[in-house]
GROMACS .gro file of N, CA and C in nm:
model
  477
    1MET      N    1  21.509  10.392   9.530
    1MET     CA    2  21.517  10.491   9.636
    1MET      C    3  21.629  10.589   9.602
    2ALA      N    4  21.599  10.713   9.604
    2ALA     CA    5  21.698  10.816   9.574
    2ALA      C    6  21.799  10.827   9.686
    3ALA      N    7  21.920  10.868   9.652
    3ALA     CA    8  22.026  10.878   9.752
    3ALA      C    9  21.987  10.969   9.868
    4ALA      N   10  21.909  11.072   9.842
    4ALA     CA   11  21.868  11.166   9.947
    4ALA      C   12  21.771  11.099  10.045
    5ASP      N   13  21.707  10.989  10.005
    5ASP     CA   14  21.611  10.922  10.091
    5ASP      C   15  21.676  10.819  10.184
    6VAL      N   16  21.802  10.789  10.166
    6VAL     CA   17  21.869  10.689  10.246
    6VAL      C   18  21.891  10.743  10.388
    7GLU      N   19  21.853  10.662  10.485
    7GLU     CA   20  21.873  10.699  10.624
    7GLU      C   21  21.960  10.595  10.690
    8PHE      N   22  22.049  10.640  10.774
    8PHE     CA   23  22.137  10.551  10.848
    8PHE      C   24  22.089  10.550  10.993
    9ARG      N   25  21.988  10.467  11.017
    9ARG     CA   26  21.915  10.469  11.142
    9ARG      C   27  21.939  10.341  11.222
   10CYS      N   28  21.964  10.357  11.351
   10CYS     CA   29  21.979  10.245  11.443
   10CYS      C   30  21.853  10.230  11.527
   11PHE      N   31  21.815  10.108  11.551
   11PHE     CA   32  21.712  10.077  11.650
   11PHE      C   33  21.784  10.053  11.781
   12VAL      N   34  21.734  10.113  11.889
   12VAL     CA   35  21.793  10.096  12.021
   12VAL      C   36  21.685  10.042  12.114
   13GLY      N   37  21.702   9.919  12.161
   13GLY     CA   38  21.603   9.856  12.248
   13GLY      C   39  21.656   9.838  12.389
   14GLY      N   40  21.565   9.815  12.482
   14GLY     CA   41  21.602   9.793  12.621
   14GLY      C   42  21.635   9.919  12.698
   15LEU      N   43  21.584  10.032  12.651
   15LEU     CA   44  21.614  10.160  12.716
   15LEU      C   45  21.544  10.171  12.852
   16ALA      N   46  21.610  10.238  12.944
   16ALA     CA   47  21.547  10.270  13.073
   16ALA      C   48  21.437  10.373  13.049
   17TRP      N   49  21.336  10.372  13.133
   17TRP     CA   50  21.228  10.470  13.117
   17TRP      C   51  21.278  10.612  13.135
   18SER      N   52  21.390  10.627  13.205
   18SER     CA   53  21.443  10.761  13.230
   18SER      C   54  21.527  10.816  13.114
   19THR      N   55  21.559  10.733  13.016
   19THR     CA   56  21.641  10.779  12.904
   19THR      C   57  21.562  10.879  12.819
   20THR      N   58  21.626  10.992  12.787
   20THR     CA   59  21.563  11.097  12.707
   20THR      C   60  21.622  11.101  12.567
   21ASP      N   61  21.559  11.179  12.480
   21ASP     CA   62  21.611  11.199  12.345
   21ASP      C   63  21.754  11.253  12.352
   22GLN      N   64  21.776  11.350  12.441
   22GLN     CA   65  21.907  11.412  12.454
   22GLN      C   66  22.011  11.313  12.508
   23GLY      N   67  21.971  11.231  12.605
   23GLY     CA   68  22.061  11.131  12.660
   23GLY      C   69  22.101  11.028  12.556
   24LEU      N   70  22.005  10.992  12.472
   24LEU     CA   71  22.032  10.897  12.364
   24LEU      C   72  22.132  10.957  12.265
   25GLU      N   73  22.109  11.083  12.229
   25GLU     CA   74  22.199  11.151  12.136
   25GLU      C   75  22.340  11.161  12.193
   26GLN      N   76  22.351  11.198  12.319
   26GLN     CA   77  22.483  11.212  12.382
   26GLN      C   78  22.559  11.079  12.384
   27ALA      N   79  22.487  10.972  12.412
   27ALA     CA   80  22.551  10.841  12.419
   27ALA      C   81  22.604  10.795  12.284
   28PHE      N   82  22.538  10.834  12.175
   28PHE     CA   83  22.576  10.787  12.042
   28PHE      C   84  22.662  10.887  11.965
   29ALA      N   85  22.672  11.010  12.012
   29ALA     CA   86  22.745  11.114  11.939
   29ALA      C   87  22.894  11.085  11.925
   30THR      N   88  22.948  11.002  12.011
   30THR     CA   89  23.091  10.969  12.001
   30THR      C   90  23.124  10.888  11.877
   31TYR      N   91  23.021  10.832  11.811
   31TYR     CA   92  23.043  10.748  11.693
   31TYR      C   93  23.027  10.824  11.562
   32GLY      N   94  22.978  10.947  11.567
   32GLY     CA   95  22.961  11.026  11.446
   32GLY      C   96  22.851  11.129  11.462
   33LYS      N   97  22.825  11.201  11.355
   33LYS     CA   98  22.725  11.308  11.354
   33LYS      C   99  22.585  11.249  11.363
   34VAL      N  100  22.516  11.281  11.474
   34VAL     CA  101  22.379  11.235  11.495
   34VAL      C  102  22.284  11.339  11.436
   35ILE      N  103  22.202  11.295  11.342
   35ILE     CA  104  22.103  11.385  11.280
   35ILE      C  105  21.977  11.393  11.365
   36ASP      N  106  21.937  11.278  11.423
   36ASP     CA  107  21.814  11.274  11.501
   36ASP      C  108  21.824  11.162  11.603
   37SER      N  109  21.765  11.183  11.719
   37SER     CA  110  21.753  11.078  11.819
   37SER      C  111  21.614  11.090  11.879
   38LYS      N  112  21.549  10.975  11.896
   38LYS     CA  113  21.411  10.978  11.943
   38LYS      C  114  21.382  10.857  12.030
   39VAL      N  115  21.339  10.882  12.154
   39VAL     CA  116  21.288  10.777  12.240
   39VAL      C  117  21.138  10.771  12.213
   40VAL      N  118  21.087  10.653  12.184
   40VAL     CA  119  20.945  10.639  12.151
   40VAL      C  120  20.865  10.630  12.280
   41ASN      N  121  20.764  10.717  12.289
   41ASN     CA  122  20.678  10.724  12.407
   41ASN      C  123  20.541  10.667  12.377
   42ASP      N  124  20.479  10.612  12.481
   42ASP     CA  125  20.343  10.562  12.469
   42ASP      C  126  20.249  10.678  12.441
   43ARG      N  127  20.162  10.661  12.347
   43ARG     CA  128  20.070  10.766  12.307
   43ARG      C  129  19.975  10.807  12.419
   44ASP      N  130  19.932  10.709  12.499
   44ASP     CA  131  19.833  10.737  12.604
   44ASP      C  132  19.896  10.787  12.734
   45THR      N  133  20.005  10.722  12.777
   45THR     CA  134  20.063  10.757  12.907
   45THR      C  135  20.176  10.857  12.897
   46GLY      N  136  20.239  10.870  12.780
   46GLY     CA  137  20.352  10.958  12.763
   46GLY      C  138  20.483  10.900  12.816
   47ARG      N  139  20.476  10.782  12.873
   47ARG     CA  140  20.595  10.715  12.928
   47ARG      C  141  20.671  10.644  12.816
   48SER      N  142  20.801  10.633  12.832
   48SER     CA  143  20.886  10.565  12.735
   48SER      C  144  20.837  10.422  12.712
   49ARG      N  145  20.846  10.377  12.588
   49ARG     CA  146  20.812  10.239  12.555
   49ARG      C  147  20.936  10.149  12.561
   50GLY      N  148  21.051  10.207  12.596
   50GLY     CA  149  21.171  10.128  12.615
   50GLY      C  150  21.255  10.107  12.490
   51PHE      N  151  21.225  10.181  12.385
   51PHE     CA  152  21.308  10.174  12.265
   51PHE      C  153  21.310  10.308  12.196
   52GLY      N  154  21.404  10.322  12.104
   52GLY     CA  155  21.416  10.448  12.032
   52GLY      C  156  21.499  10.429  11.906
   53PHE      N  157  21.529  10.540  11.840
   53PHE     CA  158  21.603  10.539  11.715
   53PHE      C  159  21.705  10.651  11.714
   54VAL      N  160  21.819  10.622  11.653
   54VAL     CA  161  21.924  10.722  11.635
   54VAL      C  162  21.959  10.722  11.487
   55THR      N  163  21.955  10.840  11.425
   55THR     CA  164  21.987  10.852  11.284
   55THR      C  165  22.120  10.926  11.268
   56PHE      N  166  22.209  10.864  11.191
   56PHE     CA  167  22.342  10.921  11.167
   56PHE      C  168  22.351  10.982  11.028
   57LYS      N  169  22.450  11.067  11.012
   57LYS     CA  170  22.474  11.132  10.883
   57LYS      C  171  22.530  11.036  10.780
   58ASP      N  172  22.610  10.937  10.825
   58ASP     CA  173  22.672  10.846  10.729
   58ASP      C  174  22.666  10.701  10.779
   59GLU      N  175  22.683  10.610  10.686
   59GLU     CA  176  22.671  10.468  10.714
   59GLU      C  177  22.779  10.417  10.810
   60GLN      N  178  22.900  10.464  10.793
   60GLN     CA  179  23.009  10.416  10.878
   60GLN      C  180  22.984  10.451  11.024
   61SER      N  181  22.933  10.569  11.050
   61SER     CA  182  22.901  10.608  11.188
   61SER      C  183  22.796  10.515  11.247
   62MET      N  184  22.695  10.482  11.167
   62MET     CA  185  22.591  10.392  11.213
   62MET      C  186  22.651  10.255  11.246
   63LYS      N  187  22.733  10.202  11.158
   63LYS     CA  188  22.793  10.070  11.180
   63LYS      C  189  22.883  10.071  11.303
   64ASP      N  190  22.961  10.178  11.321
   64ASP     CA  191  23.047  10.190  11.438
   64ASP      C  192  22.964  10.194  11.566
   65ALA      N  193  22.852  10.265  11.563
   65ALA     CA  194  22.765  10.275  11.681
   65ALA      C  195  22.702  10.139  11.714
   66ILE      N  196  22.661  10.067  11.613
   66ILE     CA  197  22.603   9.934  11.636
   66ILE      C  198  22.706   9.844  11.702
   67GLU      N  199  22.826   9.843  11.647
   67GLU     CA  200  22.932   9.759  11.701
   67GLU      C  201  22.974   9.804  11.842
   68GLY      N  202  22.981   9.934  11.863
   68GLY     CA  203  23.029   9.986  11.990
   68GLY      C  204  22.927   9.988  12.102
   69MET      N  205  22.799  10.002  12.070
   69MET     CA  206  22.697  10.020  12.174
   69MET      C  207  22.612   9.896  12.202
   70ASN      N  208  22.603   9.803  12.108
   70ASN     CA  209  22.520   9.685  12.130
   70ASN      C  210  22.569   9.608  12.253
   71GLY      N  211  22.479   9.586  12.348
   71GLY     CA  212  22.512   9.514  12.470
   71GLY      C  213  22.571   9.600  12.581
   72GLN      N  214  22.594   9.727  12.553
   72GLN     CA  215  22.652   9.817  12.653
   72GLN      C  216  22.543   9.871  12.746
   73GLU      N  217  22.587   9.930  12.855
   73GLU     CA  218  22.495   9.986  12.953
   73GLU      C  219  22.467  10.133  12.923
   74LEU      N  220  22.340  10.169  12.931
   74LEU     CA  221  22.298  10.308  12.919
   74LEU      C  222  22.190  10.333  13.024
   75ASP      N  223  22.214  10.427  13.111
   75ASP     CA  224  22.120  10.460  13.219
   75ASP      C  225  22.080  10.336  13.300
   76GLY      N  226  22.178  10.250  13.326
   76GLY     CA  227  22.154  10.134  13.412
   76GLY      C  228  22.097  10.012  13.344
   77ARG      N  229  22.079  10.016  13.214
   77ARG     CA  230  22.023   9.901  13.140
   77ARG      C  231  22.115   9.863  13.025
   78ASN      N  232  22.128   9.732  13.000
   78ASN     CA  233  22.202   9.687  12.883
   78ASN      C  234  22.110   9.702  12.762
   79ILE      N  235  22.160   9.772  12.662
   79ILE     CA  236  22.077   9.802  12.544
   79ILE      C  237  22.112   9.712  12.427
   80THR      N  238  22.018   9.699  12.338
   80THR     CA  239  22.036   9.628  12.212
   80THR      C  240  22.037   9.731  12.101
   81VAL      N  241  22.137   9.724  12.014
   81VAL     CA  242  22.147   9.820  11.904
   81VAL      C  243  22.166   9.743  11.775
   82ASN      N  244  22.081   9.771  11.677
   82ASN     CA  245  22.099   9.713  11.545
   82ASN      C  246  22.042   9.807  11.440
   83GLU      N  247  22.064   9.772  11.314
   83GLU     CA  248  22.017   9.858  11.206
   83GLU      C  249  21.865   9.853  11.202
   84ALA      N  250  21.804   9.970  11.197
   84ALA     CA  251  21.658   9.979  11.194
   84ALA      C  252  21.606   9.930  11.060
   85GLN      N  253  21.489   9.868  11.062
   85GLN     CA  254  21.425   9.823  10.940
   85GLN      C  255  21.359   9.942  10.872
   86SER      N  256  21.348   9.935  10.742
   86SER     CA  257  21.285  10.040  10.665
   86SER      C  258  21.140  10.059  10.708
   87ARG      N  259  21.092  10.181  10.704
   87ARG     CA  260  20.954  10.210  10.742
   87ARG      C  261  20.855  10.169  10.634
   88SER      N  262  20.900  10.152  10.510
   88SER     CA  263  20.807  10.121  10.402
   88SER      C  264  20.751   9.981  10.418
   89GLY      N  265  20.637   9.957  10.358
   89GLY     CA  266  20.574   9.826  10.367
   89GLY      C  267  20.493   9.817  10.494
   90GLY      N  268  20.555   9.771  10.599
   90GLY     CA  269  20.491   9.767  10.729
   90GLY      C  270  20.359   9.694  10.726
   91GLY      N  271  20.280   9.715  10.821
   91GLY     CA  272  20.152   9.648  10.828
   91GLY      C  273  20.068   9.714  10.932
   92GLY      N  274  20.072   9.660  11.046
   92GLY     CA  275  19.992   9.716  11.153
   92GLY      C  276  19.908   9.607  11.213
   93GLY      N  277  19.866   9.629  11.331
   93GLY     CA  278  19.789   9.528  11.400
   93GLY      C  279  19.641   9.548  11.378
   94GLY      N  280  19.567   9.469  11.450
   94GLY     CA  281  19.423   9.482  11.445
   94GLY      C  282  19.362   9.413  11.326
   95PHE      N  283  19.231   9.404  11.327
   95PHE     CA  284  19.161   9.337  11.219
   95PHE      C  285  19.169   9.420  11.092
   96ARG      N  286  19.206   9.358  10.983
   96ARG     CA  287  19.230   9.430  10.859
   96ARG      C  288  19.135   9.387  10.748
   97GLY      N  289  19.020   9.335  10.780
   97GLY     CA  290  18.925   9.304  10.675
   97GLY      C  291  18.916   9.156  10.645
   98PRO      N  292  18.860   9.124  10.527
   98PRO     CA  293  18.841   8.984  10.488
   98PRO      C  294  18.974   8.908  10.487
   99ARG      N  295  18.964   8.776  10.492
   99ARG     CA  296  19.083   8.693  10.499
   99ARG      C  297  19.184   8.722  10.389
  100ARG      N  298  19.138   8.747  10.270
  100ARG     CA  299  19.233   8.767  10.161
  100ARG      C  300  19.318   8.891  10.180
  101ASP      N  301  19.276   8.983  10.270
  101ASP     CA  302  19.352   9.104  10.295
  101ASP      C  303  19.444   9.094  10.415
  102GLY      N  304  19.444   8.983  10.482
  102GLY     CA  305  19.539   8.969  10.590
  102GLY      C  306  19.481   8.931  10.723
  103GLY      N  307  19.349   8.946  10.744
  103GLY     CA  308  19.291   8.907  10.871
  103GLY      C  309  19.355   8.979  10.988
  104TYR      N  310  19.354   8.917  11.104
  104TYR     CA  311  19.413   8.978  11.222
  104TYR      C  312  19.561   8.999  11.203
  105GLY      N  313  19.607   9.122  11.229
  105GLY     CA  314  19.748   9.153  11.217
  105GLY      C  315  19.795   9.155  11.074
  106GLY      N  316  19.705   9.164  10.981
  106GLY     CA  317  19.736   9.144  10.840
  106GLY      C  318  19.812   9.257  10.776
  107GLY      N  319  19.839   9.240  10.650
  107GLY     CA  320  19.907   9.340  10.572
  107GLY      C  321  20.057   9.339  10.592
  108ARG      N  322  20.106   9.249  10.671
  108ARG     CA  323  20.250   9.245  10.698
  108ARG      C  324  20.325   9.181  10.582
  109ARG      N  325  20.452   9.214  10.575
  109ARG     CA  326  20.538   9.163  10.470
  109ARG      C  327  20.537   9.010  10.469
  110GLU      N  328  20.526   8.948  10.586
  110GLU     CA  329  20.533   8.802  10.593
  110GLU      C  330  20.404   8.737  10.545
  111GLY      N  331  20.299   8.814  10.527
  111GLY     CA  332  20.178   8.755  10.473
  111GLY      C  333  20.056   8.769  10.559
  112GLY      N  334  20.062   8.832  10.671
  112GLY     CA  335  19.942   8.857  10.746
  112GLY      C  336  19.930   8.768  10.868
  113GLY      N  337  19.814   8.773  10.927
  113GLY     CA  338  19.794   8.705  11.054
  113GLY      C  339  19.700   8.587  11.044
  114TYR      N  340  19.607   8.576  11.137
  114TYR     CA  341  19.524   8.458  11.153
  114TYR      C  342  19.449   8.415  11.028
  115GLY      N  343  19.393   8.508  10.956
  115GLY     CA  344  19.309   8.465  10.846
  115GLY      C  345  19.363   8.503  10.711
  116SER      N  346  19.490   8.517  10.696
  116SER     CA  347  19.547   8.566  10.572
  116SER      C  348  19.571   8.456  10.472
  117GLU      N  349  19.622   8.495  10.357
  117GLU     CA  350  19.660   8.399  10.255
  117GLU      C  351  19.765   8.303  10.310
  118ARG      N  352  19.851   8.353  10.398
  118ARG     CA  353  19.959   8.270  10.450
  118ARG      C  354  19.940   8.240  10.598
  119GLY      N  355  19.887   8.334  10.673
  119GLY     CA  356  19.859   8.312  10.813
  119GLY      C  357  19.977   8.255  10.888
  120TYR      N  358  19.950   8.162  10.978
  120TYR     CA  359  20.055   8.099  11.056
  120TYR      C  360  20.092   7.965  10.996
  121GLY      N  361  20.074   7.950  10.868
  121GLY     CA  362  20.103   7.823  10.805
  121GLY      C  363  20.197   7.837  10.690
  122ASN      N  364  20.196   7.737  10.606
  122ASN     CA  365  20.288   7.733  10.494
  122ASN      C  366  20.215   7.737  10.361
  123GLY      N  367  20.107   7.806  10.355
  123GLY     CA  368  20.040   7.816  10.227
  123GLY      C  369  19.897   7.768  10.238
  124GLY      N  370  19.854   7.691  10.141
  124GLY     CA  371  19.714   7.651  10.139
  124GLY      C  372  19.633   7.765  10.082
  125ARG      N  373  19.506   7.741  10.063
  125ARG     CA  374  19.426   7.844   9.999
  125ARG      C  375  19.379   7.950  10.095
  126SER      N  376  19.365   7.917  10.222
  126SER     CA  377  19.309   8.019  10.311
  126SER      C  378  19.393   8.045  10.435
  127GLY      N  379  19.514   8.002  10.437
  127GLY     CA  380  19.603   8.036  10.547
  127GLY      C  381  19.562   7.973  10.678
  128GLY      N  382  19.644   7.983  10.776
  128GLY     CA  383  19.610   7.932  10.906
  128GLY      C  384  19.732   7.878  10.977
  129TYR      N  385  19.710   7.784  11.066
  129TYR     CA  386  19.817   7.742  11.155
  129TYR      C  387  19.914   7.641  11.094
  130GLY      N  388  19.872   7.553  11.010
  130GLY     CA  389  19.960   7.448  10.962
  130GLY      C  390  20.002   7.469  10.820
  131ASP      N  391  19.962   7.378  10.734
  131ASP     CA  392  20.002   7.385  10.594
  131ASP      C  393  19.893   7.440  10.505
  132GLY      N  394  19.796   7.505  10.561
  132GLY     CA  395  19.685   7.562  10.485
  132GLY      C  396  19.560   7.548  10.568
  133GLY      N  397  19.460   7.632  10.545
  133GLY     CA  398  19.342   7.631  10.631
  133GLY      C  399  19.387   7.653  10.774
  134TYR      N  400  19.323   7.589  10.869
  134TYR     CA  401  19.374   7.592  11.005
  134TYR      C  402  19.455   7.467  11.027
  135GLY      N  403  19.549   7.439  10.940
  135GLY     CA  404  19.640   7.329  10.964
  135GLY      C  405  19.652   7.232  10.851
  136GLY      N  406  19.565   7.233  10.756
  136GLY     CA  407  19.574   7.135  10.650
  136GLY      C  408  19.570   7.199  10.514
  137ASN      N  409  19.537   7.119  10.414
  137ASN     CA  410  19.522   7.176  10.280
  137ASN      C  411  19.386   7.243  10.271
  138SER      N  412  19.337   7.267  10.152
  138SER     CA  413  19.213   7.343  10.140
  138SER      C  414  19.096   7.273  10.206
  139SER      N  415  19.105   7.142  10.233
  139SER     CA  416  18.996   7.073  10.299
  139SER      C  417  19.031   7.033  10.442
  140GLY      N  418  19.151   7.067  10.485
  140GLY     CA  419  19.196   7.022  10.616
  140GLY      C  420  19.146   7.109  10.729
  141GLY      N  421  19.163   7.058  10.849
  141GLY     CA  422  19.122   7.131  10.968
  141GLY      C  423  19.242   7.174  11.048
  142TYR      N  424  19.229   7.171  11.178
  142TYR     CA  425  19.335   7.222  11.265
  142TYR      C  426  19.466   7.147  11.251
  143GLY      N  427  19.463   7.016  11.239
  143GLY     CA  428  19.586   6.941  11.250
  143GLY      C  429  19.651   6.902  11.119
  144GLY      N  430  19.588   6.918  11.007
  144GLY     CA  431  19.651   6.877  10.883
  144GLY      C  432  19.551   6.847  10.776
  145ASP      N  433  19.593   6.769  10.678
  145ASP     CA  434  19.506   6.750  10.563
  145ASP      C  435  19.399   6.645  10.586
  146ARG      N  436  19.391   6.585  10.701
  146ARG     CA  437  19.289   6.487  10.727
  146ARG      C  438  19.191   6.535  10.834
  147GLY      N  439  19.185   6.662  10.858
  147GLY     CA  440  19.090   6.712  10.956
  147GLY      C  441  19.157   6.753  11.085
  148TYR      N  442  19.084   6.745  11.193
  148TYR     CA  443  19.129   6.804  11.318
  148TYR      C  444  19.253   6.737  11.375
  149SER      N  445  19.258   6.604  11.383
  149SER     CA  446  19.363   6.539  11.459
  149SER      C  447  19.469   6.469  11.377
  150ARG      N  448  19.460   6.472  11.246
  150ARG     CA  449  19.551   6.399  11.158
  150ARG      C  450  19.547   6.250  11.186
  151GLY      N  451  19.441   6.204  11.246
  151GLY     CA  452  19.435   6.065  11.286
  151GLY      C  453  19.388   5.973  11.175
  152GLY      N  454  19.367   6.019  11.057
  152GLY     CA  455  19.321   5.932  10.949
  152GLY      C  456  19.182   5.968  10.908
  153GLY      N  457  19.128   5.893  10.817
  153GLY     CA  458  18.992   5.919  10.770
  153GLY      C  459  18.990   6.034  10.675
  154GLU      N  460  18.874   6.068  10.627
  154GLU     CA  461  18.858   6.175  10.530
  154GLU      C  462  18.798   6.297  10.597
  155GLY      N  463  18.876   6.365  10.681
  155GLY     CA  464  18.831   6.489  10.740
  155GLY      C  465  18.752   6.471  10.868
  156ASN      N  466  18.736   6.346  10.916
  156ASN     CA  467  18.663   6.324  11.038
  156ASN      C  468  18.761   6.331  11.154
  157TRP      N  469  18.741   6.422  11.243
  157TRP     CA  470  18.837   6.443  11.350
  157TRP      C  471  18.842   6.328  11.449
  158ARG      N  472  18.744   6.241  11.447
  158ARG     CA  473  18.743   6.128  11.542
  158ARG      C  474  18.825   6.010  11.494
  159ASN      N  475  18.864   6.007  11.370
  159ASN     CA  476  18.938   5.890  11.320
  159ASN      C  477  19.083   5.898  11.352
   0.00000   0.00000   0.00000
């Protein structure tokens, strides 16, 4: 990443619906030069989603703002302030295609959602809730490598 691409951006959560871009900037300007401030609004309703971002000119200003504003009150609400995560990578919600591409909620850095390579488990060939599949290894079911209930047997959920 080139030095010109570095952004010193704070995530600000817990904002009141009445907080504006200008109000956010004013609250954080005491910590340094604010390049941009943005309250994120719902695309359909236009109402605040309760969070926003503040971008500073330098890293020290950002760190000072995080330390000084996290847990403080702004427009009647205690806000959470921390360093914003990079926009690159990301993912997105919704169905993202076949299981190997991430399934529901897929494409995320952590490995995807319901039907991904990793899913809500710890590996396995097809992802899922447990240690592979929907809970087991490549032949397992919901509860583990012995089928649905982990009760024994060779994949029979009644055992």
